[in-house]
């Protein structure tokens, strides 16, 4: 069964460093998402991406964050200058089409630890 | 604004006994509702979904949920728990009017299954 793949599974970085979290969505899916979960808190929506542009972003998704689909398979989340409070589990998701865009398939997540 | 409340942060049952995970939602519109499960070190897996069709929804692994508009509830049930059901469960809402498919998560319920 096709699945969403995220790498790395765990990323450790120093405060102020840039990190790139990588995701390979399910092939032929058209909608892409990033969510995050700070330890002990809810899973929160960060951003949705369709047709090579952001379609919606949350208040969390400030200028320090960016997303990109550099080729036909990868979908990345970049944090330019990490802060301690960026430590969280980051989930990538994809959905197939307009009709089923809220039926999302998730990866296993990348745990980001900012020291 | 839409929101989801999972009434129990932790539920413990014995193997072979029924499971009930409670979820209440708040939405200005007719929502789509989902239950996701997350096993350790795995991605979020869709268990079942309600999208304004039958109010009793059957999902994978013997789980089902009933949409009750009058009670604004979408509780998850299973007649007989299995050890492999031990995991984190998330109730999720999405509004049809959302152009982007953004999902709103509850805080999660940890299901423990005792032998």
JSON list of C-alpha atoms in Angstrom, two decimals:
[
{"chain": "A", "resi": 1, "resn": "UNK", "atom": "CA", "xyz": [0.00, 0.00, 0.00]},
{"chain": "A", "resi": 2, "resn": "UNK", "atom": "CA", "xyz": [1.37, 3.43, -0.90]},
{"chain": "A", "resi": 3, "resn": "UNK", "atom": "CA", "xyz": [2.51, 5.53, 2.02]},
{"chain": "A", "resi": 4, "resn": "UNK", "atom": "CA", "xyz": [3.87, 8.94, 2.88]},
{"chain": "A", "resi": 5, "resn": "UNK", "atom": "CA", "xyz": [7.56, 8.82, 3.78]},
{"chain": "A", "resi": 6, "resn": "UNK", "atom": "CA", "xyz": [9.30, 11.32, 6.03]},
{"chain": "A", "resi": 7, "resn": "UNK", "atom": "CA", "xyz": [13.01, 11.75, 6.64]},
{"chain": "A", "resi": 8, "resn": "UNK", "atom": "CA", "xyz": [14.79, 11.93, 8.96]},
{"chain": "A", "resi": 9, "resn": "UNK", "atom": "CA", "xyz": [12.83, 10.29, 11.74]},
{"chain": "A", "resi": 10, "resn": "UNK", "atom": "CA", "xyz": [14.69, 12.39, 14.31]},
{"chain": "A", "resi": 11, "resn": "UNK", "atom": "CA", "xyz": [16.56, 15.65, 13.73]},
{"chain": "A", "resi": 12, "resn": "UNK", "atom": "CA", "xyz": [18.64, 17.35, 16.37]},
{"chain": "A", "resi": 13, "resn": "UNK", "atom": "CA", "xyz": [19.79, 20.91, 15.76]},
{"chain": "A", "resi": 14, "resn": "UNK", "atom": "CA", "xyz": [21.19, 23.91, 17.55]},
{"chain": "A", "resi": 15, "resn": "UNK", "atom": "CA", "xyz": [19.05, 26.99, 18.11]},
{"chain": "A", "resi": 16, "resn": "UNK", "atom": "CA", "xyz": [19.43, 29.43, 15.21]},
{"chain": "A", "resi": 17, "resn": "UNK", "atom": "CA", "xyz": [20.30, 26.75, 12.67]},
{"chain": "A", "resi": 18, "resn": "UNK", "atom": "CA", "xyz": [18.29, 26.05, 9.55]},
{"chain": "A", "resi": 19, "resn": "UNK", "atom": "CA", "xyz": [16.58, 22.69, 9.18]},
{"chain": "A", "resi": 20, "resn": "UNK", "atom": "CA", "xyz": [14.85, 21.04, 6.27]},
{"chain": "A", "resi": 21, "resn": "UNK", "atom": "CA", "xyz": [12.32, 18.30, 6.90]},
{"chain": "A", "resi": 22, "resn": "UNK", "atom": "CA", "xyz": [11.64, 16.08, 3.95]},
{"chain": "A", "resi": 23, "resn": "UNK", "atom": "CA", "xyz": [8.54, 14.26, 2.83]},
{"chain": "A", "resi": 24, "resn": "UNK", "atom": "CA", "xyz": [7.67, 12.07, -0.12]},
{"chain": "A", "resi": 25, "resn": "UNK", "atom": "CA", "xyz": [3.88, 12.17, -0.53]},
{"chain": "A", "resi": 26, "resn": "UNK", "atom": "CA", "xyz": [1.89, 9.41, -2.17]},
{"chain": "A", "resi": 27, "resn": "UNK", "atom": "CA", "xyz": [2.41, 9.43, -5.89]},
{"chain": "A", "resi": 28, "resn": "UNK", "atom": "CA", "xyz": [-0.36, 11.18, -7.83]},
{"chain": "A", "resi": 29, "resn": "UNK", "atom": "CA", "xyz": [-1.66, 13.01, -4.78]},
{"chain": "A", "resi": 30, "resn": "UNK", "atom": "CA", "xyz": [-2.31, 16.70, -5.40]},
{"chain": "A", "resi": 31, "resn": "UNK", "atom": "CA", "xyz": [-2.71, 18.27, -1.95]},
{"chain": "A", "resi": 32, "resn": "UNK", "atom": "CA", "xyz": [0.07, 18.44, 0.63]},
{"chain": "A", "resi": 33, "resn": "UNK", "atom": "CA", "xyz": [0.14, 19.44, 4.26]},
{"chain": "A", "resi": 34, "resn": "UNK", "atom": "CA", "xyz": [2.38, 19.95, 7.26]},
{"chain": "A", "resi": 35, "resn": "UNK", "atom": "CA", "xyz": [1.18, 19.59, 10.83]},
{"chain": "A", "resi": 36, "resn": "UNK", "atom": "CA", "xyz": [3.10, 19.62, 14.08]},
{"chain": "A", "resi": 37, "resn": "UNK", "atom": "CA", "xyz": [2.61, 18.30, 17.58]},
{"chain": "A", "resi": 38, "resn": "UNK", "atom": "CA", "xyz": [4.46, 19.83, 20.49]},
{"chain": "A", "resi": 39, "resn": "UNK", "atom": "CA", "xyz": [4.93, 17.28, 23.25]},
{"chain": "A", "resi": 40, "resn": "UNK", "atom": "CA", "xyz": [1.77, 17.00, 25.30]},
{"chain": "A", "resi": 41, "resn": "UNK", "atom": "CA", "xyz": [-0.26, 19.23, 22.99]},
{"chain": "A", "resi": 42, "resn": "UNK", "atom": "CA", "xyz": [-2.65, 18.81, 20.08]},
{"chain": "A", "resi": 43, "resn": "UNK", "atom": "CA", "xyz": [-1.66, 18.15, 16.51]},
{"chain": "A", "resi": 44, "resn": "UNK", "atom": "CA", "xyz": [-1.79, 21.59, 14.84]},
{"chain": "A", "resi": 45, "resn": "UNK", "atom": "CA", "xyz": [-2.20, 22.52, 11.20]},
{"chain": "A", "resi": 46, "resn": "UNK", "atom": "CA", "xyz": [0.70, 24.48, 9.74]},
{"chain": "A", "resi": 47, "resn": "UNK", "atom": "CA", "xyz": [0.21, 24.79, 6.02]},
{"chain": "A", "resi": 48, "resn": "UNK", "atom": "CA", "xyz": [-1.52, 23.37, 2.97]},
{"chain": "A", "resi": 49, "resn": "UNK", "atom": "CA", "xyz": [-0.02, 23.37, -0.52]},
{"chain": "A", "resi": 50, "resn": "UNK", "atom": "CA", "xyz": [-1.63, 22.86, -3.88]},
{"chain": "A", "resi": 51, "resn": "UNK", "atom": "CA", "xyz": [-0.62, 23.57, -7.45]},
{"chain": "A", "resi": 52, "resn": "UNK", "atom": "CA", "xyz": [2.82, 24.76, -6.33]},
{"chain": "A", "resi": 53, "resn": "UNK", "atom": "CA", "xyz": [1.57, 27.38, -3.95]},
{"chain": "A", "resi": 54, "resn": "UNK", "atom": "CA", "xyz": [0.42, 27.74, -0.37]},
{"chain": "A", "resi": 55, "resn": "UNK", "atom": "CA", "xyz": [-3.36, 27.56, -0.16]},
{"chain": "A", "resi": 56, "resn": "UNK", "atom": "CA", "xyz": [-3.68, 28.15, 3.57]},
{"chain": "A", "resi": 57, "resn": "UNK", "atom": "CA", "xyz": [-1.34, 28.70, 6.48]},
{"chain": "A", "resi": 58, "resn": "UNK", "atom": "CA", "xyz": [-1.82, 29.02, 10.20]},
{"chain": "A", "resi": 59, "resn": "UNK", "atom": "CA", "xyz": [-0.60, 31.77, 12.50]},
{"chain": "A", "resi": 60, "resn": "UNK", "atom": "CA", "xyz": [2.25, 29.49, 13.51]},
{"chain": "A", "resi": 61, "resn": "UNK", "atom": "CA", "xyz": [3.57, 29.48, 9.95]},
{"chain": "A", "resi": 62, "resn": "UNK", "atom": "CA", "xyz": [5.45, 32.77, 10.07]},
{"chain": "A", "resi": 63, "resn": "UNK", "atom": "CA", "xyz": [8.32, 34.07, 7.95]},
{"chain": "A", "resi": 64, "resn": "UNK", "atom": "CA", "xyz": [10.71, 31.55, 9.50]},
{"chain": "A", "resi": 65, "resn": "UNK", "atom": "CA", "xyz": [8.85, 28.73, 7.76]},
{"chain": "A", "resi": 66, "resn": "UNK", "atom": "CA", "xyz": [8.70, 27.88, 4.09]},
{"chain": "A", "resi": 67, "resn": "UNK", "atom": "CA", "xyz": [7.57, 24.95, 2.00]},
{"chain": "A", "resi": 68, "resn": "UNK", "atom": "CA", "xyz": [8.66, 23.77, -1.37]},
{"chain": "A", "resi": 69, "resn": "UNK", "atom": "CA", "xyz": [7.99, 21.03, -3.84]},
{"chain": "A", "resi": 70, "resn": "UNK", "atom": "CA", "xyz": [11.33, 21.08, -5.64]},
{"chain": "A", "resi": 71, "resn": "UNK", "atom": "CA", "xyz": [10.57, 18.16, -7.94]},
{"chain": "A", "resi": 72, "resn": "UNK", "atom": "CA", "xyz": [7.76, 15.77, -8.71]},
{"chain": "A", "resi": 73, "resn": "UNK", "atom": "CA", "xyz": [8.17, 13.70, -5.59]},
{"chain": "A", "resi": 74, "resn": "UNK", "atom": "CA", "xyz": [9.50, 15.67, -2.60]},
{"chain": "A", "resi": 75, "resn": "UNK", "atom": "CA", "xyz": [7.72, 18.15, -0.35]},
{"chain": "A", "resi": 76, "resn": "UNK", "atom": "CA", "xyz": [9.91, 20.00, 2.15]},
{"chain": "A", "resi": 77, "resn": "UNK", "atom": "CA", "xyz": [9.42, 22.17, 5.19]},
{"chain": "A", "resi": 78, "resn": "UNK", "atom": "CA", "xyz": [12.24, 24.59, 5.98]},
{"chain": "A", "resi": 79, "resn": "UNK", "atom": "CA", "xyz": [12.71, 26.42, 9.24]},
{"chain": "A", "resi": 80, "resn": "UNK", "atom": "CA", "xyz": [15.21, 29.20, 8.67]},
{"chain": "A", "resi": 81, "resn": "UNK", "atom": "CA", "xyz": [16.40, 29.92, 12.19]},
{"chain": "A", "resi": 82, "resn": "UNK", "atom": "CA", "xyz": [15.15, 27.38, 14.68]},
{"chain": "A", "resi": 83, "resn": "UNK", "atom": "CA", "xyz": [13.96, 28.32, 18.14]},
{"chain": "A", "resi": 84, "resn": "UNK", "atom": "CA", "xyz": [13.60, 26.15, 21.20]},
{"chain": "A", "resi": 85, "resn": "UNK", "atom": "CA", "xyz": [9.83, 26.26, 20.83]},
{"chain": "A", "resi": 86, "resn": "UNK", "atom": "CA", "xyz": [10.08, 24.69, 17.37]},
{"chain": "A", "resi": 87, "resn": "UNK", "atom": "CA", "xyz": [10.86, 21.38, 19.06]},
{"chain": "A", "resi": 88, "resn": "UNK", "atom": "CA", "xyz": [7.98, 19.12, 18.07]},
{"chain": "A", "resi": 89, "resn": "UNK", "atom": "CA", "xyz": [6.91, 16.17, 15.97]},
{"chain": "A", "resi": 90, "resn": "UNK", "atom": "CA", "xyz": [6.27, 17.32, 12.40]},
{"chain": "A", "resi": 91, "resn": "UNK", "atom": "CA", "xyz": [3.85, 15.35, 10.26]},
{"chain": "A", "resi": 92, "resn": "UNK", "atom": "CA", "xyz": [3.51, 15.51, 6.50]},
{"chain": "A", "resi": 93, "resn": "UNK", "atom": "CA", "xyz": [0.25, 14.48, 4.83]},
{"chain": "A", "resi": 94, "resn": "UNK", "atom": "CA", "xyz": [-1.14, 14.24, 1.33]},
{"chain": "A", "resi": 95, "resn": "UNK", "atom": "CA", "xyz": [-4.57, 13.80, -0.18]},
{"chain": "A", "resi": 96, "resn": "UNK", "atom": "CA", "xyz": [-5.54, 12.67, -3.66]},
{"chain": "A", "resi": 97, "resn": "UNK", "atom": "CA", "xyz": [-7.89, 15.24, -5.16]},
{"chain": "A", "resi": 98, "resn": "UNK", "atom": "CA", "xyz": [-10.40, 18.04, -4.74]},
{"chain": "A", "resi": 99, "resn": "UNK", "atom": "CA", "xyz": [-13.23, 15.79, -3.65]},
{"chain": "A", "resi": 100, "resn": "UNK", "atom": "CA", "xyz": [-11.19, 13.91, -1.05]},
{"chain": "A", "resi": 101, "resn": "UNK", "atom": "CA", "xyz": [-8.83, 16.64, 0.06]},
{"chain": "A", "resi": 102, "resn": "UNK", "atom": "CA", "xyz": [-9.79, 16.24, 3.72]},
{"chain": "A", "resi": 103, "resn": "UNK", "atom": "CA", "xyz": [-9.03, 12.50, 3.59]},
{"chain": "A", "resi": 104, "resn": "UNK", "atom": "CA", "xyz": [-5.37, 12.77, 4.36]},
{"chain": "A", "resi": 105, "resn": "UNK", "atom": "CA", "xyz": [-2.64, 10.17, 4.54]},
{"chain": "A", "resi": 106, "resn": "UNK", "atom": "CA", "xyz": [0.08, 10.88, 7.08]},
{"chain": "A", "resi": 107, "resn": "UNK", "atom": "CA", "xyz": [3.73, 10.01, 7.40]},
{"chain": "A", "resi": 108, "resn": "UNK", "atom": "CA", "xyz": [5.31, 8.68, 10.58]},
{"chain": "A", "resi": 109, "resn": "UNK", "atom": "CA", "xyz": [6.65, 12.11, 11.46]},
{"chain": "A", "resi": 110, "resn": "UNK", "atom": "CA", "xyz": [10.00, 13.77, 12.08]},
{"chain": "A", "resi": 111, "resn": "UNK", "atom": "CA", "xyz": [10.87, 14.55, 15.66]},
{"chain": "A", "resi": 112, "resn": "UNK", "atom": "CA", "xyz": [12.74, 17.87, 15.73]},
{"chain": "A", "resi": 113, "resn": "UNK", "atom": "CA", "xyz": [14.77, 18.63, 18.83]},
{"chain": "A", "resi": 114, "resn": "UNK", "atom": "CA", "xyz": [16.19, 22.15, 19.09]},
{"chain": "A", "resi": 115, "resn": "UNK", "atom": "CA", "xyz": [18.93, 22.51, 21.69]},
{"chain": "B", "resi": 1, "resn": "UNK", "atom": "CA", "xyz": [-14.93, 28.21, 14.79]},
{"chain": "B", "resi": 2, "resn": "UNK", "atom": "CA", "xyz": [-14.68, 24.48, 14.71]},
{"chain": "B", "resi": 3, "resn": "UNK", "atom": "CA", "xyz": [-13.12, 22.45, 17.51]},
{"chain": "B", "resi": 4, "resn": "UNK", "atom": "CA", "xyz": [-12.89, 18.95, 18.85]},
{"chain": "B", "resi": 5, "resn": "UNK", "atom": "CA", "xyz": [-12.81, 17.77, 22.46]},
{"chain": "B", "resi": 6, "resn": "UNK", "atom": "CA", "xyz": [-11.77, 14.28, 23.41]},
{"chain": "B", "resi": 7, "resn": "UNK", "atom": "CA", "xyz": [-13.22, 13.71, 26.83]},
{"chain": "B", "resi": 8, "resn": "UNK", "atom": "CA", "xyz": [-10.64, 11.22, 28.10]},
{"chain": "B", "resi": 9, "resn": "UNK", "atom": "CA", "xyz": [-6.89, 11.60, 27.83]},
{"chain": "B", "resi": 10, "resn": "UNK", "atom": "CA", "xyz": [-6.36, 7.97, 28.86]},
{"chain": "B", "resi": 11, "resn": "UNK", "atom": "CA", "xyz": [-8.61, 4.91, 28.68]},
{"chain": "B", "resi": 12, "resn": "UNK", "atom": "CA", "xyz": [-7.68, 1.50, 30.04]},
{"chain": "B", "resi": 13, "resn": "UNK", "atom": "CA", "xyz": [-9.62, -1.68, 29.18]},
{"chain": "B", "resi": 14, "resn": "UNK", "atom": "CA", "xyz": [-9.06, -5.39, 29.48]},
{"chain": "B", "resi": 15, "resn": "UNK", "atom": "CA", "xyz": [-8.57, -7.49, 26.40]},
{"chain": "B", "resi": 16, "resn": "UNK", "atom": "CA", "xyz": [-11.91, -8.75, 25.11]},
{"chain": "B", "resi": 17, "resn": "UNK", "atom": "CA", "xyz": [-13.97, -5.96, 26.71]},
{"chain": "B", "resi": 18, "resn": "UNK", "atom": "CA", "xyz": [-15.66, -3.10, 24.85]},
{"chain": "B", "resi": 19, "resn": "UNK", "atom": "CA", "xyz": [-13.88, 0.12, 23.95]},
{"chain": "B", "resi": 20, "resn": "UNK", "atom": "CA", "xyz": [-15.46, 3.57, 24.10]},
{"chain": "B", "resi": 21, "resn": "UNK", "atom": "CA", "xyz": [-13.46, 6.67, 23.20]},
{"chain": "B", "resi": 22, "resn": "UNK", "atom": "CA", "xyz": [-15.48, 9.85, 23.48]},
{"chain": "B", "resi": 23, "resn": "UNK", "atom": "CA", "xyz": [-15.39, 12.85, 21.19]},
{"chain": "B", "resi": 24, "resn": "UNK", "atom": "CA", "xyz": [-17.49, 16.02, 21.02]},
{"chain": "B", "resi": 25, "resn": "UNK", "atom": "CA", "xyz": [-17.21, 18.58, 18.26]},
{"chain": "B", "resi": 26, "resn": "UNK", "atom": "CA", "xyz": [-18.18, 22.14, 17.67]},
{"chain": "B", "resi": 27, "resn": "UNK", "atom": "CA", "xyz": [-18.84, 23.35, 14.15]},
{"chain": "B", "resi": 28, "resn": "UNK", "atom": "CA", "xyz": [-20.91, 26.02, 12.48]},
{"chain": "B", "resi": 29, "resn": "UNK", "atom": "CA", "xyz": [-21.44, 23.82, 9.47]},
{"chain": "B", "resi": 30, "resn": "UNK", "atom": "CA", "xyz": [-22.10, 20.18, 8.74]},
{"chain": "B", "resi": 31, "resn": "UNK", "atom": "CA", "xyz": [-18.69, 18.80, 9.49]},
{"chain": "B", "resi": 32, "resn": "UNK", "atom": "CA", "xyz": [-16.70, 15.89, 8.22]},
{"chain": "B", "resi": 33, "resn": "UNK", "atom": "CA", "xyz": [-15.41, 13.83, 11.14]},
{"chain": "B", "resi": 34, "resn": "UNK", "atom": "CA", "xyz": [-12.60, 11.33, 11.35]},
{"chain": "B", "resi": 35, "resn": "UNK", "atom": "CA", "xyz": [-10.84, 9.06, 13.75]},
{"chain": "B", "resi": 36, "resn": "UNK", "atom": "CA", "xyz": [-7.12, 8.49, 13.31]},
{"chain": "B", "resi": 37, "resn": "UNK", "atom": "CA", "xyz": [-4.92, 6.04, 15.20]},
{"chain": "B", "resi": 38, "resn": "UNK", "atom": "CA", "xyz": [-1.22, 6.31, 15.86]},
{"chain": "B", "resi": 39, "resn": "UNK", "atom": "CA", "xyz": [0.81, 3.33, 16.94]},
{"chain": "B", "resi": 40, "resn": "UNK", "atom": "CA", "xyz": [4.29, 3.97, 18.36]},
{"chain": "B", "resi": 41, "resn": "UNK", "atom": "CA", "xyz": [6.74, 5.13, 15.69]},
{"chain": "B", "resi": 42, "resn": "UNK", "atom": "CA", "xyz": [4.07, 4.93, 13.02]},
{"chain": "B", "resi": 43, "resn": "UNK", "atom": "CA", "xyz": [2.17, 7.53, 11.03]},
{"chain": "B", "resi": 44, "resn": "UNK", "atom": "CA", "xyz": [-1.38, 8.62, 11.70]},
{"chain": "B", "resi": 45, "resn": "UNK", "atom": "CA", "xyz": [-3.67, 6.02, 10.14]},
{"chain": "B", "resi": 46, "resn": "UNK", "atom": "CA", "xyz": [-7.25, 6.78, 9.15]},
{"chain": "B", "resi": 47, "resn": "UNK", "atom": "CA", "xyz": [-9.65, 4.49, 11.04]},
{"chain": "B", "resi": 48, "resn": "UNK", "atom": "CA", "xyz": [-12.92, 5.81, 9.71]},
{"chain": "B", "resi": 49, "resn": "UNK", "atom": "CA", "xyz": [-14.68, 8.89, 8.37]},
{"chain": "B", "resi": 50, "resn": "UNK", "atom": "CA", "xyz": [-18.09, 10.51, 8.45]},
{"chain": "B", "resi": 51, "resn": "UNK", "atom": "CA", "xyz": [-18.98, 12.78, 5.54]},
{"chain": "B", "resi": 52, "resn": "UNK", "atom": "CA", "xyz": [-22.76, 13.29, 5.84]},
{"chain": "B", "resi": 53, "resn": "UNK", "atom": "CA", "xyz": [-23.84, 9.88, 4.63]},
{"chain": "B", "resi": 54, "resn": "UNK", "atom": "CA", "xyz": [-24.87, 7.12, 7.08]},
{"chain": "B", "resi": 55, "resn": "UNK", "atom": "CA", "xyz": [-24.56, 8.24, 10.70]},
{"chain": "B", "resi": 56, "resn": "UNK", "atom": "CA", "xyz": [-23.12, 4.90, 11.83]},
{"chain": "B", "resi": 57, "resn": "UNK", "atom": "CA", "xyz": [-19.73, 4.55, 10.25]},
{"chain": "B", "resi": 58, "resn": "UNK", "atom": "CA", "xyz": [-17.71, 1.36, 10.16]},
{"chain": "B", "resi": 59, "resn": "UNK", "atom": "CA", "xyz": [-13.95, 1.48, 9.97]},
{"chain": "B", "resi": 60, "resn": "UNK", "atom": "CA", "xyz": [-11.00, -0.80, 9.94]},
{"chain": "B", "resi": 61, "resn": "UNK", "atom": "CA", "xyz": [-10.10, -3.34, 12.64]},
{"chain": "B", "resi": 62, "resn": "UNK", "atom": "CA", "xyz": [-13.68, -3.62, 13.92]},
{"chain": "B", "resi": 63, "resn": "UNK", "atom": "CA", "xyz": [-14.03, 0.00, 15.01]},
{"chain": "B", "resi": 64, "resn": "UNK", "atom": "CA", "xyz": [-17.14, 2.05, 14.39]},
{"chain": "B", "resi": 65, "resn": "UNK", "atom": "CA", "xyz": [-18.44, 5.49, 15.30]},
{"chain": "B", "resi": 66, "resn": "UNK", "atom": "CA", "xyz": [-21.84, 7.10, 15.38]},
{"chain": "B", "resi": 67, "resn": "UNK", "atom": "CA", "xyz": [-22.47, 10.69, 14.40]},
{"chain": "B", "resi": 68, "resn": "UNK", "atom": "CA", "xyz": [-25.08, 12.23, 16.72]},
{"chain": "B", "resi": 69, "resn": "UNK", "atom": "CA", "xyz": [-25.89, 15.74, 15.67]},
{"chain": "B", "resi": 70, "resn": "UNK", "atom": "CA", "xyz": [-28.20, 16.41, 18.64]},
{"chain": "B", "resi": 71, "resn": "UNK", "atom": "CA", "xyz": [-25.36, 15.56, 21.03]},
{"chain": "B", "resi": 72, "resn": "UNK", "atom": "CA", "xyz": [-22.57, 16.92, 18.79]},
{"chain": "B", "resi": 73, "resn": "UNK", "atom": "CA", "xyz": [-20.76, 13.68, 19.43]},
{"chain": "B", "resi": 74, "resn": "UNK", "atom": "CA", "xyz": [-18.76, 11.18, 17.39]},
{"chain": "B", "resi": 75, "resn": "UNK", "atom": "CA", "xyz": [-17.73, 8.47, 19.85]},
{"chain": "B", "resi": 76, "resn": "UNK", "atom": "CA", "xyz": [-15.52, 5.59, 18.74]},
{"chain": "B", "resi": 77, "resn": "UNK", "atom": "CA", "xyz": [-16.43, 2.07, 19.81]},
{"chain": "B", "resi": 78, "resn": "UNK", "atom": "CA", "xyz": [-15.27, -1.49, 19.42]},
{"chain": "B", "resi": 79, "resn": "UNK", "atom": "CA", "xyz": [-17.07, -4.51, 20.89]},
{"chain": "B", "resi": 80, "resn": "UNK", "atom": "CA", "xyz": [-13.97, -6.39, 21.95]},
{"chain": "B", "resi": 81, "resn": "UNK", "atom": "CA", "xyz": [-10.53, -4.90, 22.51]},
{"chain": "B", "resi": 82, "resn": "UNK", "atom": "CA", "xyz": [-7.41, -6.58, 21.24]},
{"chain": "B", "resi": 83, "resn": "UNK", "atom": "CA", "xyz": [-3.89, -6.07, 22.53]},
{"chain": "B", "resi": 84, "resn": "UNK", "atom": "CA", "xyz": [-2.93, -4.60, 19.16]},
{"chain": "B", "resi": 85, "resn": "UNK", "atom": "CA", "xyz": [-5.48, -1.79, 19.67]},
{"chain": "B", "resi": 86, "resn": "UNK", "atom": "CA", "xyz": [-3.22, -0.12, 22.23]},
{"chain": "B", "resi": 87, "resn": "UNK", "atom": "CA", "xyz": [-2.34, 3.21, 20.63]},
{"chain": "B", "resi": 88, "resn": "UNK", "atom": "CA", "xyz": [-3.11, 6.93, 20.55]},
{"chain": "B", "resi": 89, "resn": "UNK", "atom": "CA", "xyz": [-6.47, 7.86, 19.00]},
{"chain": "B", "resi": 90, "resn": "UNK", "atom": "CA", "xyz": [-7.35, 11.24, 17.55]},
{"chain": "B", "resi": 91, "resn": "UNK", "atom": "CA", "xyz": [-10.79, 12.63, 16.75]},
{"chain": "B", "resi": 92, "resn": "UNK", "atom": "CA", "xyz": [-10.57, 15.10, 13.88]},
{"chain": "B", "resi": 93, "resn": "UNK", "atom": "CA", "xyz": [-12.96, 17.55, 12.23]},
{"chain": "B", "resi": 94, "resn": "UNK", "atom": "CA", "xyz": [-12.92, 19.25, 8.87]},
{"chain": "B", "resi": 95, "resn": "UNK", "atom": "CA", "xyz": [-15.49, 21.70, 7.61]},
{"chain": "B", "resi": 96, "resn": "UNK", "atom": "CA", "xyz": [-16.84, 21.30, 4.07]},
{"chain": "B", "resi": 97, "resn": "UNK", "atom": "CA", "xyz": [-16.40, 24.99, 3.43]},
{"chain": "B", "resi": 98, "resn": "UNK", "atom": "CA", "xyz": [-12.68, 24.72, 3.96]},
{"chain": "B", "resi": 99, "resn": "UNK", "atom": "CA", "xyz": [-11.08, 25.14, 0.57]},
{"chain": "B", "resi": 100, "resn": "UNK", "atom": "CA", "xyz": [-7.88, 23.56, 1.73]},
{"chain": "B", "resi": 101, "resn": "UNK", "atom": "CA", "xyz": [-8.91, 20.44, 3.64]},
{"chain": "B", "resi": 102, "resn": "UNK", "atom": "CA", "xyz": [-7.41, 21.68, 6.88]},
{"chain": "B", "resi": 103, "resn": "UNK", "atom": "CA", "xyz": [-7.93, 19.21, 9.73]},
{"chain": "B", "resi": 104, "resn": "UNK", "atom": "CA", "xyz": [-8.56, 20.17, 13.34]},
{"chain": "B", "resi": 105, "resn": "UNK", "atom": "CA", "xyz": [-7.37, 17.59, 15.86]},
{"chain": "B", "resi": 106, "resn": "UNK", "atom": "CA", "xyz": [-8.53, 16.68, 19.32]},
{"chain": "B", "resi": 107, "resn": "UNK", "atom": "CA", "xyz": [-5.92, 16.28, 22.00]},
{"chain": "B", "resi": 108, "resn": "UNK", "atom": "CA", "xyz": [-5.81, 12.52, 21.68]},
{"chain": "B", "resi": 109, "resn": "UNK", "atom": "CA", "xyz": [-6.78, 9.55, 23.85]},
{"chain": "B", "resi": 110, "resn": "UNK", "atom": "CA", "xyz": [-4.28, 6.91, 24.84]},
{"chain": "B", "resi": 111, "resn": "UNK", "atom": "CA", "xyz": [-5.86, 3.47, 24.83]},
{"chain": "B", "resi": 112, "resn": "UNK", "atom": "CA", "xyz": [-4.24, 0.91, 27.08]},
{"chain": "B", "resi": 113, "resn": "UNK", "atom": "CA", "xyz": [-5.29, -2.73, 26.71]},
{"chain": "B", "resi": 114, "resn": "UNK", "atom": "CA", "xyz": [-4.51, -5.03, 29.61]},
{"chain": "B", "resi": 115, "resn": "UNK", "atom": "CA", "xyz": [-4.16, -8.79, 29.20]}
]
